Structure formats: C-alpha cells, structure tokens
C-alpha cells in the first residue's frame, strides 16, 4: 500500500511557467484591485472588467506549459498515492500528469451559469464574453471562487489532509483561508516539507524548509522523500 503524499500548492508553483503570482513584486494584486475583479460585487458592478481580467489570465494559460515542479510532483505518483490540493485555477498539474487534483478556488478553463451553479462548461477558447449564455439563457461567469464566496471543496480538502502520511506546501504564501488552515488538520508527527524561495509563516513544529523555486525544490524534495517510499 503506497503512503499518502498530500501536496498543497499555490501560485508560486506556476510562476516558472510564466503565470503571475498574486503577492510577489509585480504580482496580480499589484496590477489589479482585487475588489474590482474578483468578488461578487465586482461582477454585479462591472462584469466586463471581471471577464477581461480572467480572459487575460486564460489567454496566458493557453500558452503556458507545466514546469519541472509540476512534472516532479506528477512523477512522485510512482512512489506514493499523491493527492494535490491546489489553490491555483490553472490546470498545469493535470497537464503534467497528476491524476488527483482538487481545486479549492475553481478552474480557469471552466465557466458556469450565473443562475445555476450546477451548470458548468469547459471552455474551448480563452475568451468568455458578455452574451455568452448557459443552456438556461443566463450569462456565463468564470468558474472561480471569488473573495466572499464559499470554498465548497474545503471539507474534501480537510479529509485529504487528515489522511496525509507526508504533507508538502509548495508556492503559497499561506495568507488566504480556509486553504491556509489545512496544515492544522494533518496528524501530529506528519513530516512537513515547504518549498518556497521566501519562507512563508508555517506554524508547525518540524518543518523541512527547501528554500528554492519549485522547479529545483521539487527535485530536492524527491531526494528527501526517497527514504519514505
Ligand atoms: N517557486 C516556488 N514558490 C514561489 C515561486 C517559485 N518559482 N515564486 C514565488 N513563490 C512563492 C512566493 O514566495 C509566495 O510565498 O509563492 C507564493 C505565492 O504567494 P501568493 O502570490 O500569495 O499566491 P497564493 O498563496 O497561491 O495565493 C492564495 O490568494 O488571491 C488569492 O485565490 C487567490 O489562490 C490565490 C490565493
């Protein structure tokens, strides 16, 4: 029986694929006011601006490739039962070959009905515009969890974290809840690894900190995990 390896990832793991993070220098929240582009109020007030924000990011995703970090995590499925819990809305983990990916904050390649959240569509083109309607005739919105909206996948993520034999945090500032609380649900004594060029605040006892970008950090992680397989 393979040990359960749980990965909590954030925007940092996609940085080397050319996708911006949120809170680094030059990050998305420096460029855009989050209240203008990523909240239900913003959607009511100015849907075109919200659609433009996500179209911009989706266009970049259309050209992005998974990097060594994503690929290294996918390759760990040879040794472990790997579950990725990601805050990212890109699908680079899936493109790299990860078979179990739980998206806490939604998925950029998907759109959903603004009147029936159960009506979800996979976009074949990077642009989602005003006038693009669901089967029930209401405007399609990005399938993203906006600030102030429920993280409907959090209970699934908590049960995954509780089963972790090894827990890895990669590329997240751990500033946004409830995602950042997941480390509180792992069993005492579970080995924790953190991969990040700048050390995020991790309130946990024994953390092995790999101060590298994801591409290099995951290859170091693999060497460290060899003894656990
Ligand atoms: N490799 C690994 N980590 C990196 C890299 C890299 N190449 N580049 C940056 N980082 C680290 C930064 O040091 C930082 O700790 O990635 C983290 C990025 O943090 P944020 O920009 O805050 O992104 P994230 O933690 O994913 O944000 C969480 O906030 O705005 C919301 O919904 C949005 O999902 C997002 C959530």
Short mmCIF file of C-alpha atoms and ligand atoms in Angstrom, two decimals:
data_model
loop_
_atom_site.label_atom_id
_atom_site.label_comp_id
_atom_site.label_asym_id
_atom_site.label_seq_id
_atom_site.Cartn_x
_atom_site.Cartn_y
_atom_site.Cartn_z
CA UNK A 1 0.00 0.00 0.00
CA UNK A 2 1.56 3.30 -1.06
CA UNK A 3 1.90 6.06 1.53
CA UNK A 4 -0.40 9.10 1.06
CA UNK A 5 1.56 12.16 -0.09
CA UNK A 6 -0.52 15.35 0.05
CA UNK A 7 0.66 18.47 -1.77
CA UNK A 8 -0.81 21.91 -1.04
CA UNK A 9 0.17 24.18 -3.94
CA UNK A 10 -0.25 27.86 -4.72
CA UNK A 11 0.58 30.36 -7.44
CA UNK A 12 4.32 30.02 -6.87
CA UNK A 13 4.42 26.58 -8.49
CA UNK A 14 3.15 28.08 -11.75
CA UNK A 15 5.49 31.10 -11.65
CA UNK A 16 8.19 29.29 -13.67
CA UNK A 17 5.53 28.52 -16.27
CA UNK A 18 5.18 32.27 -16.77
CA UNK A 19 1.95 32.75 -14.79
CA UNK A 20 1.98 35.62 -12.30
CA UNK A 21 1.62 35.08 -8.57
CA UNK A 22 -0.60 37.37 -6.51
CA UNK A 23 1.52 38.87 -3.75
CA UNK A 24 5.06 38.88 -5.11
CA UNK A 25 6.61 42.03 -6.59
CA UNK A 26 4.73 42.71 -9.83
CA UNK A 27 2.04 40.23 -8.80
CA UNK A 28 -1.58 40.33 -9.90
CA UNK A 29 -2.75 42.19 -6.82
CA UNK A 30 -0.25 44.94 -7.56
CA UNK A 31 -1.70 45.30 -11.06
CA UNK A 32 -5.38 44.92 -10.28
CA UNK A 33 -7.55 45.86 -7.30
CA UNK A 34 -8.91 42.53 -6.13
CA UNK A 35 -12.24 44.16 -5.19
CA UNK A 36 -12.63 45.29 -8.80
CA UNK A 37 -12.06 41.91 -10.45
CA UNK A 38 -12.51 39.01 -8.02
CA UNK A 39 -15.67 39.42 -5.97
CA UNK A 40 -19.44 39.00 -6.49
CA UNK A 41 -19.84 42.78 -6.04
CA UNK A 42 -17.31 43.39 -8.82
CA UNK A 43 -19.27 41.02 -11.06
CA UNK A 44 -22.51 42.93 -10.38
CA UNK A 45 -20.82 46.33 -10.81
CA UNK A 46 -18.63 45.75 -13.87
CA UNK A 47 -18.86 42.26 -15.43
CA UNK A 48 -16.83 43.32 -18.48
CA UNK A 49 -13.81 44.18 -16.31
CA UNK A 50 -14.11 40.88 -14.44
CA UNK A 51 -14.38 38.94 -17.72
CA UNK A 52 -11.36 40.86 -19.11
CA UNK A 53 -9.26 40.00 -16.02
CA UNK A 54 -9.95 36.29 -16.37
CA UNK A 55 -9.66 36.35 -20.18
CA UNK A 56 -6.16 37.84 -19.79
CA UNK A 57 -5.14 35.03 -17.40
CA UNK A 58 -6.83 32.36 -19.53
CA UNK A 59 -5.03 33.60 -22.68
CA UNK A 60 -1.70 33.21 -20.83
CA UNK A 61 -2.73 29.76 -19.61
CA UNK A 62 -3.45 28.75 -23.22
CA UNK A 63 0.25 29.38 -23.96
CA UNK A 64 1.70 28.07 -20.68
CA UNK A 65 3.38 24.70 -20.15
CA UNK A 66 3.77 22.73 -16.92
CA UNK A 67 7.26 23.24 -15.43
CA UNK A 68 9.69 20.88 -13.65
CA UNK A 69 7.83 21.48 -10.40
CA UNK A 70 4.51 20.23 -11.77
CA UNK A 71 6.24 17.34 -13.56
CA UNK A 72 8.23 16.32 -10.47
CA UNK A 73 5.04 16.17 -8.40
CA UNK A 74 3.34 14.06 -11.08
CA UNK A 75 6.35 11.67 -11.12
CA UNK A 76 6.01 11.11 -7.35
CA UNK A 77 2.92 9.01 -8.17
CA UNK A 78 5.41 6.20 -8.91
CA UNK A 79 6.30 6.07 -5.22
CA UNK A 80 3.26 7.44 -3.38
CA UNK A 81 -0.50 7.81 -3.52
CA UNK A 82 -0.32 11.53 -4.36
CA UNK A 83 -3.22 13.94 -3.85
CA UNK A 84 -2.73 17.55 -4.95
CA UNK A 85 -4.83 20.21 -3.25
CA UNK A 86 -4.28 23.38 -5.25
CA UNK A 87 -5.35 26.99 -4.80
CA UNK A 88 -4.43 27.52 -8.44
CA UNK A 89 -7.06 27.83 -11.13
CA UNK A 90 -4.69 26.71 -13.89
CA UNK A 91 -4.63 23.05 -14.97
CA UNK A 92 -0.84 22.68 -15.15
CA UNK A 93 -0.80 19.93 -12.51
CA UNK A 94 -3.22 17.92 -14.68
CA UNK A 95 -1.25 18.72 -17.85
CA UNK A 96 1.92 17.43 -16.10
CA UNK A 97 0.14 14.13 -15.35
CA UNK A 98 -1.09 14.45 -11.77
CA UNK A 99 -4.15 12.19 -11.52
CA UNK A 100 -5.73 13.50 -8.31
CA UNK A 101 -6.07 17.30 -8.24
CA UNK A 102 -8.56 19.11 -6.02
CA UNK A 103 -9.14 22.78 -6.97
CA UNK A 104 -10.08 24.85 -3.93
CA UNK A 105 -10.56 28.13 -5.81
CA UNK A 106 -12.09 26.93 -9.09
CA UNK A 107 -10.78 26.35 -12.60
CA UNK A 108 -9.87 28.96 -15.22
CA UNK A 109 -10.76 26.66 -18.15
CA UNK A 110 -14.32 26.35 -16.92
CA UNK A 111 -17.33 28.68 -16.91
CA UNK A 112 -20.61 28.28 -15.13
CA UNK A 113 -24.12 29.58 -15.33
CA UNK A 114 -24.66 32.72 -13.23
CA UNK A 115 -28.14 31.42 -12.33
CA UNK A 116 -27.47 27.68 -11.85
CA UNK A 117 -24.06 26.87 -10.29
CA UNK A 118 -24.53 23.22 -11.24
CA UNK A 119 -24.30 24.14 -14.94
CA UNK A 120 -20.55 24.06 -15.64
CA UNK A 121 -18.91 24.22 -19.09
CA UNK A 122 -15.31 23.58 -20.20
CA UNK A 123 -14.19 26.47 -22.42
CA UNK A 124 -12.64 25.57 -25.78
CA UNK A 125 -11.49 29.15 -26.40
CA UNK A 126 -9.71 31.52 -23.99
CA UNK A 127 -12.33 34.28 -24.26
CA UNK A 128 -15.52 34.38 -22.23
CA UNK A 129 -17.64 37.41 -23.09
CA UNK A 130 -20.82 39.19 -22.16
CA UNK A 131 -23.61 37.50 -24.07
CA UNK A 132 -22.11 34.00 -23.68
CA UNK A 133 -25.07 32.24 -22.10
CA UNK A 134 -25.77 28.92 -20.38
CA UNK A 135 -28.42 26.48 -21.61
CA UNK A 136 -30.94 28.29 -19.41
CA UNK A 137 -30.16 31.62 -21.09
CA UNK A 138 -28.26 33.34 -18.27
CA UNK A 139 -24.79 34.89 -18.53
CA UNK A 140 -21.82 32.58 -18.08
CA UNK A 141 -19.34 33.57 -15.32
CA UNK A 142 -15.82 32.33 -14.56
CA UNK A 143 -15.90 29.06 -12.54
CA UNK A 144 -13.76 30.72 -9.85
CA UNK A 145 -14.28 31.10 -6.09
CA UNK A 146 -14.29 34.87 -5.57
CA UNK A 147 -13.47 36.60 -2.33
CA UNK A 148 -16.52 36.36 -0.12
CA UNK A 149 -17.76 33.17 -1.76
CA UNK A 150 -17.83 29.71 -0.16
CA UNK A 151 -14.87 27.37 -0.74
CA UNK A 152 -17.18 24.43 -1.37
CA UNK A 153 -14.28 21.94 -1.67
CA UNK A 154 -12.75 22.71 1.74
CA UNK A 155 -14.33 19.76 3.56
CA UNK A 156 -12.99 17.36 0.92
CA UNK A 157 -9.57 19.00 1.26
CA UNK A 158 -9.65 18.64 5.04
CA UNK A 159 -10.36 14.91 4.80
CA UNK A 160 -7.47 14.55 2.34
CA UNK A 161 -5.12 16.44 4.69
CA UNK A 162 -6.17 14.24 7.61
CA UNK A 163 -5.06 11.16 5.66
CA UNK A 164 -1.61 12.55 4.76
CA UNK A 165 1.43 10.46 5.70
CA UNK A 166 3.60 13.26 4.30
CA UNK A 167 2.47 16.89 3.70
CA UNK A 168 4.18 19.26 1.25
CA UNK A 169 3.48 23.00 0.89
CA UNK A 170 4.75 24.49 -2.37
CA UNK A 171 4.45 28.01 -3.76
CA UNK A 172 1.89 29.54 -1.42
CA UNK A 173 2.14 32.47 0.96
CA UNK A 174 -0.46 30.75 3.20
CA UNK A 175 -2.23 34.11 3.51
CA UNK A 176 -5.67 33.03 2.36
CA UNK A 177 -8.11 30.99 4.42
CA UNK A 178 -9.51 28.38 4.64
CA UNK A 179 -6.76 26.93 2.36
CA UNK A 180 -4.02 28.04 4.76
CA UNK A 181 -5.70 26.22 7.65
CA UNK A 182 -5.23 22.78 6.05
CA UNK A 183 -1.89 22.27 7.79
CA UNK A 184 -3.77 22.29 11.11
CA UNK A 185 -5.62 19.10 10.11
CA UNK A 186 -2.65 16.84 9.48
CA UNK A 187 -1.96 14.17 12.10
CA UNK A 188 0.66 15.07 14.74
CA UNK A 189 4.14 13.95 13.74
CA UNK A 190 3.39 14.01 9.99
CA UNK A 191 6.55 15.11 8.17
CA UNK A 192 6.06 18.55 6.55
CA UNK A 193 8.14 19.99 3.70
CA UNK A 194 7.88 23.58 2.49
CA UNK A 195 9.22 24.63 -0.92
CA UNK A 196 9.39 28.39 -1.43
CA UNK A 197 12.18 30.91 -2.20
CA UNK A 198 10.83 33.13 0.61
CA UNK A 199 9.84 31.39 3.82
CA UNK A 200 6.09 31.64 4.38
CA UNK A 201 4.89 31.58 8.00
CA UNK A 202 4.28 27.91 8.76
CA UNK A 203 3.01 27.38 12.31
CA UNK A 204 4.14 23.80 12.73
CA UNK A 205 6.92 22.13 14.63
CA UNK A 206 9.25 20.08 12.48
CA UNK A 207 9.21 21.60 9.00
CA UNK A 208 11.86 20.73 6.41
CA UNK A 209 12.25 24.01 4.54
CA UNK A 210 13.58 23.86 0.96
CA UNK A 211 14.39 27.46 0.08
CA UNK A 212 14.24 27.10 -3.68
CA UNK A 213 11.89 27.77 -6.58
CA UNK A 214 9.54 24.88 -7.31
CA UNK A 215 11.45 23.51 -10.32
CA UNK A 216 14.63 22.86 -8.30
CA UNK A 217 12.84 22.48 -4.96
CA UNK A 218 10.74 19.53 -6.09
CA UNK A 219 13.82 17.66 -7.33
CA UNK A 220 15.41 18.17 -3.88
CA UNK A 221 12.13 17.05 -2.30
CA UNK A 222 12.21 13.84 -4.35
CA UNK A 223 15.65 13.02 -2.94
CA UNK A 224 14.37 13.70 0.59
CA UNK A 225 11.26 11.54 0.03
CA UNK A 226 13.21 8.52 -1.25
CA UNK A 227 13.56 7.25 2.34
CA UNK A 228 9.79 7.41 2.90
CA UNK A 229 8.71 5.43 -0.15
N1 LIG B 1 8.58 28.57 -6.82
C1 LIG B 1 8.03 28.38 -5.58
N2 LIG B 1 7.43 29.35 -4.88
C2 LIG B 1 7.41 30.58 -5.44
C3 LIG B 1 7.96 30.87 -6.71
C4 LIG B 1 8.57 29.79 -7.41
N3 LIG B 1 9.12 29.97 -8.63
N4 LIG B 1 7.75 32.19 -6.97
C5 LIG B 1 7.09 32.70 -5.91
N5 LIG B 1 6.88 31.74 -4.98
C6 LIG B 1 6.18 31.83 -3.70
C7 LIG B 1 6.17 33.20 -3.05
O1 LIG B 1 7.33 33.36 -2.24
C8 LIG B 1 4.89 33.13 -2.21
O2 LIG B 1 5.14 32.53 -0.95
O3 LIG B 1 4.83 31.53 -3.97
C9 LIG B 1 3.99 32.20 -3.03
C10 LIG B 1 2.92 32.95 -3.80
O4 LIG B 1 2.03 33.51 -2.87
P1 LIG B 1 0.73 34.25 -3.40
O5 LIG B 1 1.11 35.16 -4.54
O6 LIG B 1 0.03 34.82 -2.20
O7 LIG B 1 -0.17 33.09 -4.04
P2 LIG B 1 -1.08 32.07 -3.27
O8 LIG B 1 -0.51 31.74 -1.93
O9 LIG B 1 -1.35 30.96 -4.21
O10 LIG B 1 -2.46 32.91 -3.05
C11 LIG B 1 -3.53 32.21 -2.48
O11 LIG B 1 -4.93 34.13 -2.89
O12 LIG B 1 -5.64 35.80 -4.25
C12 LIG B 1 -5.95 34.56 -3.79
O13 LIG B 1 -7.29 33.00 -4.88
C13 LIG B 1 -6.02 33.57 -4.90
O14 LIG B 1 -5.43 31.24 -4.84
C14 LIG B 1 -4.97 32.54 -4.54
C15 LIG B 1 -4.81 32.73 -3.05
#
